[in-house]
Amino acid sequence: MCGFVCLWGVGDEDLAGRMIRQISHRGPDALAVARLPGAPVVMAHCRLSIIGTEDGAQPIHQTDDLLVVNGEIYNHEDLRAILGESAFETASDSETILHLFRSGASRWISRLDGMFAFVLATRDRIIAARDPLGIKPLYMARLGDGVAFASELKAFDGVPVTSVEFIPPGGLYDTRDGWRQWYRTPHGAAEAEEGLDIAQTAKELRLVLEEAVAKWMVADVEVGSFLSGGLDSSIIAAIAQRVRQETGRGPLRTFAVGVEGAPDLMAARAVARHIGSLHREHVFTADDLAEALPHVIYHLESADVDLVRSAIPTLFAARLARREVKAVLTGEGADELFAGYTYHHDYVDDPRALADELTRSLGTMHNINLQRVDRVTMSESLEARTPFLDRDLIDFAQSIPAALKMRRTDPDAIEATGPTTEKWILRKACADLLPADLVWRKKAQFDEGSGTVDALQQALRRLAGTDAHVDRTAEAALYTRILRAQFEDAERILQNAGSWTDQRVAV
């Protein structure tokens, strides 16, 4: 995992160096600036070495091409075998991008399986692209007569850029051929067709999920797992523990955070005992939250109330995990794929609208939940991996009818979380992995289950200098003030922020 900057038609190595240092937290293992001779391009890169740790330095310069990459290509070994091992100069998974491009195939980028953002330059052309759901960030801006790219908005802070925008998820920008949308999220199914075998659907879902977790654990360093005690992270951790056992490795390292006595901490302990992970936890206080807020908001690049609230426990989890590992698995994406949010219950009698809403929310994750996961973990030089957002898993999950994701249930039944049960098919598929009271535990948002909401209210009162309740409007204003105080071009940051409720499908 890494961060990068690219300047095309600008040619200022000092500027590239200054910009990369503003995001150097993304890659503390190495920092380099390079120019492609005979071309109007300068690239800068900061590296967190995960695959090809010995010889995977970037920018990658081979003959007339220069490449910077952020992310992981999980099928790089298969691609090496297809492309020819003799063409490769390093063990880095990132190098596969260069050789796929050189293959001349019209849809070469579609063969990449992973989470990534990259910029590739030849002597007369530059290509910038992003993974299907935008797990890894990439921004583009105008700089004079040239173009600037960066992994985070803060790299542009204090730089006279204009027209700042994100490269869209599954998008590709080519200075020669213009824009392409190389990946489109498949639209979700609604009602179950007649004769659908639900048991077989659940079984197949489990197999696809197991393959995704195993794939997303590929690394030359140890990969741990966040464990909130909720369904999503517990499923990922349980499968990951089995992968480690089957490959003869030691127990999975799991990490949980919360206030003293938080439900998430207790649930995570129970899951860790059940799967046999090597578990660590951290207890935080209201004072810790008050101290962490400026750091969270600066690195998050957003003042959105919901995003900030959920980012705070993510920060403490990242700090805890980084003491022992460089990469962690997370449960992000399950709510969007399988209808896990509280508001999804309103769609229980309209599976078509639910399917449309899930498809919409998958497309907006890149500057909401995925932005939180990327920015906050990378602020601690930790790589977060999201197996639920594996492309094969997305394709299969979107083919499962929404009517099997949110269902009306008997609230007194064991296999129910209430009169309506969210993520029903996912629970059925993974019921044997965990104790029944954990599989069918009523969902809590991470900030609620970790105890963040109540502790945050205390922290907000301290920061606002009041004994009165700080309502949502005042909380939003406080976050905006904190953000503005940390950026020269704060308006640029605020304009690019996403919102949880933008363009929701009506029900």
Short mmCIF file of C-alpha atoms in Angstrom, two decimals:
data_model
loop_
_atom_site.label_atom_id
_atom_site.label_comp_id
_atom_site.label_asym_id
_atom_site.label_seq_id
_atom_site.Cartn_x
_atom_site.Cartn_y
_atom_site.Cartn_z
CA MET A 1 0.00 0.00 0.00
CA CYS A 2 1.33 3.37 -0.94
CA GLY A 3 0.72 6.94 -1.98
CA PHE A 4 1.77 8.74 -5.12
CA VAL A 5 1.83 12.02 -7.02
CA CYS A 6 2.19 12.52 -10.77
CA LEU A 7 2.74 15.79 -12.65
CA TRP A 8 2.17 15.77 -16.42
CA GLY A 9 3.19 18.82 -18.43
CA VAL A 10 4.54 20.52 -15.31
CA GLY A 11 7.98 19.00 -14.79
CA ASP A 12 8.66 20.31 -11.30
CA GLU A 13 10.51 17.70 -9.23
CA ASP A 14 10.66 19.95 -6.18
CA LEU A 15 6.88 20.39 -6.26
CA ALA A 16 6.34 16.64 -6.64
CA GLY A 17 8.61 16.08 -3.66
CA ARG A 18 6.70 18.57 -1.54
CA MET A 19 3.36 17.07 -2.51
CA ILE A 20 4.41 13.47 -1.74
CA ARG A 21 5.72 14.47 1.67
CA GLN A 22 2.24 15.71 2.54
CA ILE A 23 0.96 12.15 2.17
CA SER A 24 4.11 10.29 3.26
CA HIS A 25 2.14 8.60 6.07
CA ARG A 26 0.77 6.29 3.35
CA GLY A 27 4.19 4.75 2.80
CA PRO A 28 6.92 5.09 5.43
CA ASP A 29 9.21 2.39 3.97
CA ALA A 30 10.56 4.42 1.03
CA LEU A 31 10.08 7.74 -0.76
CA ALA A 32 11.29 8.49 -4.28
CA VAL A 33 10.85 11.05 -7.05
CA ALA A 34 11.58 10.16 -10.69
CA ARG A 35 11.38 11.74 -14.14
CA LEU A 36 10.84 9.91 -17.42
CA PRO A 37 13.60 11.13 -19.77
CA GLY A 38 12.25 12.73 -22.90
CA ALA A 39 8.70 13.00 -21.51
CA PRO A 40 6.87 15.81 -19.65
CA VAL A 41 6.23 13.71 -16.53
CA VAL A 42 7.45 13.59 -12.93
CA MET A 43 6.27 10.95 -10.48
CA ALA A 44 6.72 10.64 -6.72
CA HIS A 45 5.93 7.63 -4.57
CA CYS A 46 5.89 6.68 -0.88
CA ARG A 47 5.86 2.95 -0.20
CA LEU A 48 4.41 0.58 2.37
CA SER A 49 5.95 -2.72 1.29
CA ILE A 50 3.51 -5.66 1.35
CA ILE A 51 4.29 -7.77 -1.76
CA GLY A 52 7.76 -7.85 -3.33
CA THR A 53 9.22 -6.30 -0.20
CA GLU A 54 12.82 -6.61 -1.37
CA ASP A 55 12.68 -5.23 -4.92
CA GLY A 56 9.29 -3.56 -5.33
CA ALA A 57 10.49 0.04 -5.24
CA GLN A 58 8.54 2.66 -7.19
CA PRO A 59 8.23 4.57 -9.46
CA ILE A 60 8.79 1.62 -11.79
CA HIS A 61 10.90 2.77 -14.77
CA GLN A 62 11.37 0.40 -17.68
CA THR A 63 12.60 1.67 -21.06
CA ASP A 64 10.07 4.30 -22.21
CA ASP A 65 7.47 3.79 -19.44
CA LEU A 66 7.07 5.06 -15.89
CA LEU A 67 4.50 3.72 -13.42
CA VAL A 68 3.25 4.44 -9.90
CA VAL A 69 0.70 2.22 -8.15
CA ASN A 70 -1.24 2.20 -4.90
CA GLY A 71 -2.86 -1.09 -3.93
CA GLU A 72 -2.59 -4.82 -4.50
CA ILE A 73 -3.04 -7.04 -7.56
CA TYR A 74 -4.17 -10.37 -6.13
CA ASN A 75 -3.94 -12.37 -9.35
CA HIS A 76 -0.42 -11.18 -10.16
CA GLU A 77 1.06 -14.68 -10.08
CA ASP A 78 -1.46 -15.92 -12.65
CA LEU A 79 -0.78 -12.87 -14.81
CA ARG A 80 2.97 -13.46 -14.61
CA ALA A 81 2.49 -16.99 -15.89
CA ILE A 82 0.37 -15.75 -18.80
CA LEU A 83 2.55 -12.77 -19.68
CA GLY A 84 5.85 -14.61 -19.30
CA GLU A 85 8.00 -14.50 -16.18
CA SER A 86 11.07 -13.48 -18.21
CA ALA A 87 9.51 -10.07 -18.91
CA PHE A 88 9.47 -9.16 -15.21
CA GLU A 89 12.32 -7.43 -13.44
CA THR A 90 10.90 -7.49 -9.88
CA ALA A 91 8.67 -9.60 -7.61
CA SER A 92 6.25 -6.69 -7.22
CA ASP A 93 2.60 -7.31 -8.07
CA SER A 94 2.44 -3.74 -9.40
CA GLU A 95 4.72 -4.55 -12.33
CA THR A 96 1.96 -6.68 -13.88
CA ILE A 97 0.11 -3.47 -14.78
CA LEU A 98 2.99 -2.37 -16.99
CA HIS A 99 3.20 -5.65 -18.89
CA LEU A 100 -0.57 -5.96 -19.32
CA PHE A 101 -0.56 -2.49 -20.87
CA ARG A 102 2.29 -3.47 -23.18
CA SER A 103 0.36 -6.57 -24.30
CA GLY A 104 -1.78 -4.31 -26.48
CA ALA A 105 -5.07 -6.02 -25.51
CA SER A 106 -7.99 -3.62 -25.88
CA ARG A 107 -9.40 -4.35 -22.41
CA TRP A 108 -6.15 -5.17 -20.64
CA ILE A 109 -7.13 -3.38 -17.46
CA SER A 110 -10.14 -5.67 -16.92
CA ARG A 111 -7.74 -8.55 -16.23
CA LEU A 112 -6.50 -6.90 -13.03
CA ASP A 113 -8.07 -8.42 -9.92
CA GLY A 114 -7.57 -6.41 -6.77
CA MET A 115 -7.74 -2.96 -5.24
CA PHE A 116 -5.65 -0.36 -7.03
CA ALA A 117 -5.11 3.11 -8.38
CA PHE A 118 -2.28 3.87 -10.79
CA VAL A 119 -0.80 6.34 -13.24
CA LEU A 120 1.23 5.02 -16.17
CA ALA A 121 3.21 7.32 -18.48
CA THR A 122 4.83 6.76 -21.85
CA ARG A 123 6.76 9.43 -23.73
CA ASP A 124 3.61 10.91 -25.24
CA ARG A 125 0.72 9.59 -23.18
CA ILE A 126 -0.54 9.16 -19.63
CA ILE A 127 -3.14 6.72 -18.29
CA ALA A 128 -4.74 6.95 -14.85
CA ALA A 129 -7.18 4.34 -13.54
CA ARG A 130 -8.93 3.02 -10.47
CA ASP A 131 -10.29 -0.32 -9.24
CA PRO A 132 -13.98 -1.29 -9.74
CA LEU A 133 -15.40 0.21 -6.53
CA GLY A 134 -12.74 2.82 -5.84
CA ILE A 135 -11.26 1.10 -2.80
CA LYS A 136 -8.04 2.98 -3.46
CA PRO A 137 -8.27 6.75 -4.04
CA LEU A 138 -7.12 8.81 -6.99
CA TYR A 139 -7.67 12.52 -7.69
CA MET A 140 -6.89 14.58 -10.77
CA ALA A 141 -6.54 18.36 -11.09
CA ARG A 142 -5.41 21.00 -13.58
CA LEU A 143 -2.10 22.70 -12.83
CA GLY A 144 -1.32 25.47 -15.29
CA ASP A 145 -1.23 23.84 -18.71
CA GLY A 146 -0.62 20.43 -17.16
CA VAL A 147 -2.37 17.80 -15.07
CA ALA A 148 -1.63 16.65 -11.52
CA PHE A 149 -2.66 13.35 -9.90
CA ALA A 150 -2.50 12.39 -6.23
CA SER A 151 -3.69 9.71 -3.82
CA GLU A 152 -5.16 12.21 -1.35
CA LEU A 153 -6.57 15.72 -1.59
CA LYS A 154 -4.13 17.03 0.99
CA ALA A 155 -1.31 16.56 -1.53
CA PHE A 156 -2.84 19.49 -3.45
CA ASP A 157 -3.11 21.73 -0.39
CA GLY A 158 -1.28 24.99 -1.02
CA VAL A 159 -0.75 24.07 -4.69
CA PRO A 160 -2.49 26.34 -7.27
CA VAL A 161 -4.53 23.55 -8.90
CA THR A 162 -8.02 23.91 -10.35
CA SER A 163 -10.84 21.57 -11.39
CA VAL A 164 -10.07 18.96 -8.75
CA GLU A 165 -12.07 15.76 -9.24
CA PHE A 166 -11.81 12.08 -8.41
CA ILE A 167 -11.15 9.43 -11.01
CA PRO A 168 -14.44 7.49 -10.77
CA PRO A 169 -14.48 3.89 -9.53
CA GLY A 170 -13.89 1.59 -12.47
CA GLY A 171 -12.80 4.63 -14.47
CA LEU A 172 -9.80 5.24 -16.71
CA TYR A 173 -8.46 8.55 -18.05
CA ASP A 174 -6.18 8.52 -21.09
CA THR A 175 -4.65 11.72 -22.48
CA ARG A 176 -4.82 10.15 -25.95
CA ASP A 177 -8.25 8.46 -25.92
CA GLY A 178 -10.12 10.33 -23.17
CA TRP A 179 -12.38 8.76 -20.53
CA ARG A 180 -13.49 5.14 -20.26
CA GLN A 181 -15.70 3.36 -17.74
CA TRP A 182 -13.99 -0.03 -17.83
CA TYR A 183 -16.10 -1.56 -15.04
CA ARG A 184 -19.78 -1.16 -14.17
CA THR A 185 -21.32 -2.64 -11.03
CA PRO A 186 -23.87 -5.29 -12.04
CA HIS A 187 -27.41 -4.31 -11.14
CA GLY A 188 -28.92 -6.21 -8.24
CA ALA A 189 -31.68 -8.82 -8.58
CA ALA A 190 -34.97 -8.22 -6.76
CA GLU A 191 -37.47 -11.11 -6.39
CA ALA A 192 -36.42 -14.75 -6.25
CA GLU A 193 -37.34 -16.61 -9.43
CA GLU A 194 -39.65 -19.59 -9.13
CA GLY A 195 -37.86 -22.76 -8.02
CA LEU A 196 -34.74 -21.00 -6.70
CA ASP A 197 -32.86 -23.37 -4.38
CA ILE A 198 -32.14 -21.15 -1.37
CA ALA A 199 -29.94 -23.70 0.36
CA GLN A 200 -27.75 -24.08 -2.73
CA THR A 201 -27.59 -20.31 -3.13
CA ALA A 202 -26.34 -19.97 0.44
CA LYS A 203 -23.81 -22.76 -0.10
CA GLU A 204 -22.44 -21.15 -3.25
CA LEU A 205 -22.24 -17.77 -1.52
CA ARG A 206 -20.13 -19.36 1.19
CA LEU A 207 -17.73 -20.84 -1.37
CA VAL A 208 -17.32 -17.53 -3.19
CA LEU A 209 -16.73 -15.75 0.12
CA GLU A 210 -14.11 -18.26 1.21
CA GLU A 211 -12.25 -17.82 -2.07
CA ALA A 212 -12.36 -14.05 -1.69
CA VAL A 213 -10.92 -14.09 1.84
CA ALA A 214 -8.12 -16.47 0.86
CA LYS A 215 -7.27 -14.31 -2.15
CA TRP A 216 -7.23 -11.09 -0.15
CA MET A 217 -4.83 -12.60 2.40
CA VAL A 218 -2.02 -12.92 -0.16
CA ALA A 219 1.00 -10.96 1.10
CA ASP A 220 4.67 -11.23 1.94
CA VAL A 221 3.88 -9.90 5.42
CA GLU A 222 1.42 -11.07 8.08
CA VAL A 223 -2.20 -10.02 7.61
CA GLY A 224 -4.42 -9.54 10.68
CA SER A 225 -8.10 -8.70 10.99
CA PHE A 226 -10.27 -6.05 12.61
CA LEU A 227 -12.86 -7.73 14.83
CA SER A 228 -15.73 -5.58 16.08
CA GLY A 229 -17.83 -8.53 17.22
CA GLY A 230 -20.42 -7.74 14.57
CA LEU A 231 -21.42 -10.20 11.89
CA ASP A 232 -19.28 -8.94 9.02
CA SER A 233 -15.87 -8.75 10.70
CA SER A 234 -16.59 -11.98 12.61
CA ILE A 235 -17.28 -13.90 9.39
CA ILE A 236 -14.12 -12.55 7.77
CA ALA A 237 -12.01 -13.37 10.84
CA ALA A 238 -13.46 -16.89 11.16
CA ILE A 239 -12.72 -17.70 7.52
CA ALA A 240 -9.28 -16.09 7.70
CA GLN A 241 -8.42 -18.18 10.75
CA ARG A 242 -9.33 -21.33 8.82
CA VAL A 243 -7.15 -20.21 5.91
CA ARG A 244 -4.19 -19.77 8.23
CA GLN A 245 -4.78 -23.17 9.84
CA GLU A 246 -5.09 -24.92 6.47
CA THR A 247 -1.81 -23.38 5.30
CA GLY A 248 0.07 -24.32 8.48
CA ARG A 249 0.43 -20.82 9.87
CA GLY A 250 -0.09 -19.59 13.41
CA PRO A 251 -3.33 -18.08 14.72
CA LEU A 252 -4.85 -15.01 13.11
CA ARG A 253 -4.22 -11.75 14.95
CA THR A 254 -7.48 -9.90 15.66
CA PHE A 255 -8.03 -6.37 16.98
CA ALA A 256 -10.99 -4.76 18.75
CA VAL A 257 -11.60 -1.35 20.35
CA GLY A 258 -14.26 0.35 22.45
CA VAL A 259 -14.99 2.12 25.68
CA GLU A 260 -14.87 0.14 28.90
CA GLY A 261 -17.69 -2.42 28.91
CA ALA A 262 -18.71 -1.78 25.28
CA PRO A 263 -20.88 -4.49 23.66
CA ASP A 264 -18.44 -4.75 20.76
CA LEU A 265 -15.53 -5.59 23.03
CA MET A 266 -17.46 -8.36 24.75
CA ALA A 267 -18.75 -9.77 21.47
CA ALA A 268 -15.29 -9.63 19.90
CA ARG A 269 -13.82 -11.55 22.84
CA ALA A 270 -16.45 -14.24 22.38
CA VAL A 271 -15.70 -14.52 18.66
CA ALA A 272 -11.94 -14.61 19.28
CA ARG A 273 -12.35 -17.42 21.80
CA HIS A 274 -14.56 -19.34 19.41
CA ILE A 275 -12.22 -19.14 16.41
CA GLY A 276 -8.99 -19.28 18.43
CA SER A 277 -7.44 -16.02 17.25
CA LEU A 278 -4.63 -14.16 18.97
CA HIS A 279 -6.75 -11.27 20.19
CA ARG A 280 -5.80 -7.74 21.19
CA GLU A 281 -8.04 -4.93 22.37
CA HIS A 282 -7.80 -1.27 23.29
CA VAL A 283 -10.11 0.70 25.59
CA PHE A 284 -10.48 4.41 24.82
CA THR A 285 -12.04 7.28 26.73
CA ALA A 286 -13.84 10.54 25.99
CA ASP A 287 -10.54 12.38 26.50
CA ASP A 288 -8.93 10.13 23.88
CA LEU A 289 -11.70 11.05 21.44
CA ALA A 290 -11.27 14.77 22.02
CA GLU A 291 -7.55 14.47 21.40
CA ALA A 292 -8.00 12.33 18.28
CA LEU A 293 -10.66 14.40 16.49
CA PRO A 294 -8.33 16.87 14.70
CA HIS A 295 -6.17 13.97 13.48
CA VAL A 296 -9.22 12.04 12.29
CA ILE A 297 -10.77 14.96 10.43
CA TYR A 298 -7.50 16.00 8.80
CA HIS A 299 -6.73 12.53 7.50
CA LEU A 300 -10.35 11.67 6.71
CA GLU A 301 -10.64 14.73 4.44
CA SER A 302 -14.27 15.15 5.44
CA ALA A 303 -16.39 16.85 8.11
CA ASP A 304 -19.45 14.66 7.48
CA VAL A 305 -20.89 13.81 10.91
CA ASP A 306 -21.59 10.14 10.24
CA LEU A 307 -18.25 9.60 8.58
CA VAL A 308 -16.31 11.25 11.39
CA ARG A 309 -18.18 9.26 14.03
CA SER A 310 -17.38 5.95 12.39
CA ALA A 311 -13.78 6.99 11.67
CA ILE A 312 -12.86 7.51 15.32
CA PRO A 313 -12.99 3.85 16.41
CA THR A 314 -11.34 2.93 13.11
CA LEU A 315 -8.38 5.11 14.09
CA PHE A 316 -7.93 3.39 17.45
CA ALA A 317 -8.25 -0.03 15.80
CA ALA A 318 -5.64 0.96 13.21
CA ARG A 319 -3.20 2.15 15.85
CA LEU A 320 -3.66 -1.07 17.79
CA ALA A 321 -3.18 -3.30 14.75
CA ARG A 322 -0.16 -1.40 13.41
CA ARG A 323 1.86 -2.41 16.45
CA GLU A 324 1.85 -5.99 15.16
CA VAL A 325 0.93 -6.12 11.45
CA LYS A 326 1.11 -4.06 8.26
CA ALA A 327 -2.22 -5.20 6.81
CA VAL A 328 -5.67 -6.10 8.13
CA LEU A 329 -8.90 -7.54 6.76
CA THR A 330 -12.10 -5.58 7.37
CA GLY A 331 -15.81 -6.26 6.90
CA GLU A 332 -16.65 -3.23 4.75
CA GLY A 333 -19.02 -3.87 1.88
CA ALA A 334 -21.27 -6.48 3.49
CA ASP A 335 -23.91 -3.90 4.43
CA GLU A 336 -24.07 -2.58 0.87
CA LEU A 337 -24.16 -6.06 -0.68
CA PHE A 338 -26.56 -7.75 1.75
CA ALA A 339 -28.74 -4.93 3.16
CA GLY A 340 -27.22 -4.38 6.58
CA TYR A 341 -28.04 -0.79 7.47
CA THR A 342 -30.94 0.20 9.70
CA TYR A 343 -32.69 2.16 6.95
CA HIS A 344 -32.71 -0.91 4.72
CA HIS A 345 -35.50 -2.38 6.87
CA ASP A 346 -37.86 0.18 5.31
CA TYR A 347 -37.43 -1.65 1.98
CA VAL A 348 -38.53 -5.09 3.25
CA ASP A 349 -41.71 -5.12 1.16
CA ASP A 350 -40.16 -3.60 -1.96
CA PRO A 351 -37.24 -5.80 -3.07
CA ARG A 352 -36.92 -3.95 -6.39
CA ALA A 353 -36.32 -0.65 -4.62
CA LEU A 354 -33.94 -2.39 -2.19
CA ALA A 355 -31.93 -3.90 -5.04
CA ASP A 356 -31.72 -0.48 -6.70
CA GLU A 357 -30.63 1.14 -3.43
CA LEU A 358 -27.94 -1.46 -2.78
CA THR A 359 -26.59 -0.99 -6.30
CA ARG A 360 -26.57 2.79 -5.84
CA SER A 361 -24.81 2.60 -2.47
CA LEU A 362 -22.10 0.31 -3.84
CA GLY A 363 -21.30 3.01 -6.37
CA THR A 364 -20.96 5.69 -3.70
CA MET A 365 -18.78 3.78 -1.24
CA HIS A 366 -15.58 5.24 -2.65
CA ASN A 367 -16.02 8.66 -1.03
CA ILE A 368 -17.91 7.53 2.06
CA ASN A 369 -17.15 4.23 3.84
CA LEU A 370 -14.18 3.31 1.69
CA GLN A 371 -12.73 6.80 2.11
CA ARG A 372 -12.93 6.32 5.87
CA VAL A 373 -11.24 2.92 5.73
CA ASP A 374 -8.47 4.07 3.38
CA ARG A 375 -7.62 7.44 4.91
CA VAL A 376 -7.78 6.44 8.56
CA THR A 377 -5.83 3.19 8.28
CA MET A 378 -3.26 4.77 5.97
CA SER A 379 -2.81 7.64 8.43
CA GLU A 380 -1.22 4.93 10.60
CA SER A 381 0.64 3.30 7.66
CA LEU A 382 -1.67 0.28 7.80
CA GLU A 383 -3.17 -1.44 4.75
CA ALA A 384 -6.88 -2.30 5.03
CA ARG A 385 -8.30 -5.05 2.82
CA THR A 386 -11.99 -5.54 2.06
CA PRO A 387 -12.72 -9.14 0.90
CA PHE A 388 -16.47 -8.51 0.68
CA LEU A 389 -15.64 -6.19 -2.23
CA ASP A 390 -13.88 -8.85 -4.24
CA ARG A 391 -15.12 -8.53 -7.82
CA ASP A 392 -16.30 -12.16 -8.06
CA LEU A 393 -18.13 -11.82 -4.76
CA ILE A 394 -19.80 -8.59 -5.88
CA ASP A 395 -20.99 -10.26 -9.08
CA PHE A 396 -22.43 -13.24 -7.22
CA ALA A 397 -23.97 -11.20 -4.40
CA GLN A 398 -25.70 -8.89 -6.88
CA SER A 399 -27.26 -11.95 -8.53
CA ILE A 400 -28.87 -12.98 -5.22
CA PRO A 401 -32.42 -11.58 -4.98
CA ALA A 402 -32.81 -8.69 -2.56
CA ALA A 403 -35.81 -10.56 -1.12
CA LEU A 404 -33.31 -13.02 0.40
CA LYS A 405 -31.21 -10.26 1.91
CA MET A 406 -33.91 -8.41 3.89
CA ARG A 407 -36.74 -10.72 5.01
CA ARG A 408 -39.75 -10.62 7.27
CA THR A 409 -39.12 -13.07 10.14
CA ASP A 410 -40.64 -14.31 13.37
CA PRO A 411 -38.97 -12.12 16.01
CA ASP A 412 -39.10 -15.00 18.50
CA ALA A 413 -37.32 -17.41 16.17
CA ILE A 414 -33.66 -18.22 16.72
CA GLU A 415 -32.81 -17.37 13.11
CA ALA A 416 -34.03 -13.79 13.29
CA THR A 417 -32.81 -10.41 14.50
CA GLY A 418 -36.38 -9.07 14.81
CA PRO A 419 -39.59 -8.84 12.76
CA THR A 420 -37.37 -8.07 9.78
CA THR A 421 -33.90 -9.61 9.46
CA GLU A 422 -31.09 -7.94 7.56
CA LYS A 423 -28.38 -9.89 5.71
CA TRP A 424 -30.50 -13.02 6.03
CA ILE A 425 -28.84 -15.02 3.24
CA LEU A 426 -25.35 -14.10 4.48
CA ARG A 427 -26.24 -15.30 7.98
CA LYS A 428 -27.59 -18.57 6.55
CA ALA A 429 -24.45 -19.08 4.47
CA CYS A 430 -22.14 -18.63 7.46
CA ALA A 431 -24.27 -19.97 10.32
CA ASP A 432 -21.84 -22.80 11.15
CA LEU A 433 -18.85 -20.48 11.52
CA LEU A 434 -19.99 -18.82 14.75
CA PRO A 435 -22.30 -19.46 17.72
CA ALA A 436 -25.98 -18.84 16.92
CA ASP A 437 -26.28 -15.93 19.35
CA LEU A 438 -23.50 -14.17 17.44
CA VAL A 439 -24.77 -15.01 13.96
CA TRP A 440 -28.21 -13.67 14.82
CA ARG A 441 -27.05 -10.81 17.04
CA LYS A 442 -28.91 -7.57 16.35
CA LYS A 443 -26.71 -5.21 14.36
CA ALA A 444 -25.11 -2.09 15.85
CA GLN A 445 -23.23 0.58 13.92
CA PHE A 446 -19.50 0.45 14.69
CA ASP A 447 -19.61 3.80 16.46
CA GLU A 448 -22.58 2.63 18.56
CA GLY A 449 -21.38 -0.86 19.42
CA SER A 450 -17.94 0.43 20.34
CA GLY A 451 -19.49 2.97 22.71
CA THR A 452 -18.23 5.90 20.66
CA VAL A 453 -21.52 7.83 20.53
CA ASP A 454 -21.85 8.42 24.28
CA ALA A 455 -18.15 9.06 24.80
CA LEU A 456 -18.12 11.40 21.81
CA GLN A 457 -20.85 13.53 23.36
CA GLN A 458 -18.59 14.08 26.37
CA ALA A 459 -15.68 14.93 24.09
CA LEU A 460 -17.79 17.38 22.08
CA ARG A 461 -18.89 19.20 25.21
CA ARG A 462 -15.27 19.55 26.24
CA LEU A 463 -14.21 20.87 22.82
CA ALA A 464 -17.21 23.21 22.61
CA GLY A 465 -16.67 24.46 26.17
CA THR A 466 -20.24 23.73 27.26
CA ASP A 467 -22.14 21.50 29.66
CA ALA A 468 -25.17 21.44 27.34
CA HIS A 469 -25.94 18.69 24.87
CA VAL A 470 -24.15 19.24 21.53
CA ASP A 471 -26.75 18.55 18.83
CA ARG A 472 -26.01 17.29 15.33
CA THR A 473 -25.97 20.78 13.78
CA ALA A 474 -23.45 22.05 16.31
CA GLU A 475 -21.40 18.87 15.92
CA ALA A 476 -21.24 19.36 12.14
CA ALA A 477 -20.19 22.99 12.59
CA LEU A 478 -17.43 21.97 15.01
CA TYR A 479 -16.05 19.38 12.60
CA THR A 480 -16.07 21.92 9.79
CA ARG A 481 -14.16 24.44 11.92
CA ILE A 482 -11.58 21.80 12.81
CA LEU A 483 -11.14 20.92 9.14
CA ARG A 484 -10.87 24.54 8.01
CA ALA A 485 -8.16 25.20 10.58
CA GLN A 486 -5.93 22.49 9.11
CA PHE A 487 -6.04 23.23 5.37
CA GLU A 488 -5.08 26.23 3.28
CA ASP A 489 -7.67 25.21 0.69
CA ALA A 490 -10.36 23.83 3.00
CA GLU A 491 -13.19 24.61 0.58
CA ARG A 492 -11.65 22.20 -1.94
CA ILE A 493 -11.75 19.44 0.68
CA LEU A 494 -15.35 20.18 1.66
CA GLN A 495 -16.53 20.29 -1.95
CA ASN A 496 -15.18 16.80 -2.61
CA ALA A 497 -16.72 15.18 0.48
CA GLY A 498 -19.44 12.57 0.07
CA SER A 499 -22.61 12.13 2.13
CA TRP A 500 -24.36 9.02 3.44
CA THR A 501 -27.76 10.12 2.14
CA ASP A 502 -27.00 11.49 -1.33
CA GLN A 503 -29.56 10.34 -3.93
CA ARG A 504 -31.00 7.42 -1.97
CA VAL A 505 -33.63 5.40 -3.83
CA ALA A 506 -37.06 6.33 -2.49
CA VAL A 507 -39.29 3.64 -1.02
#
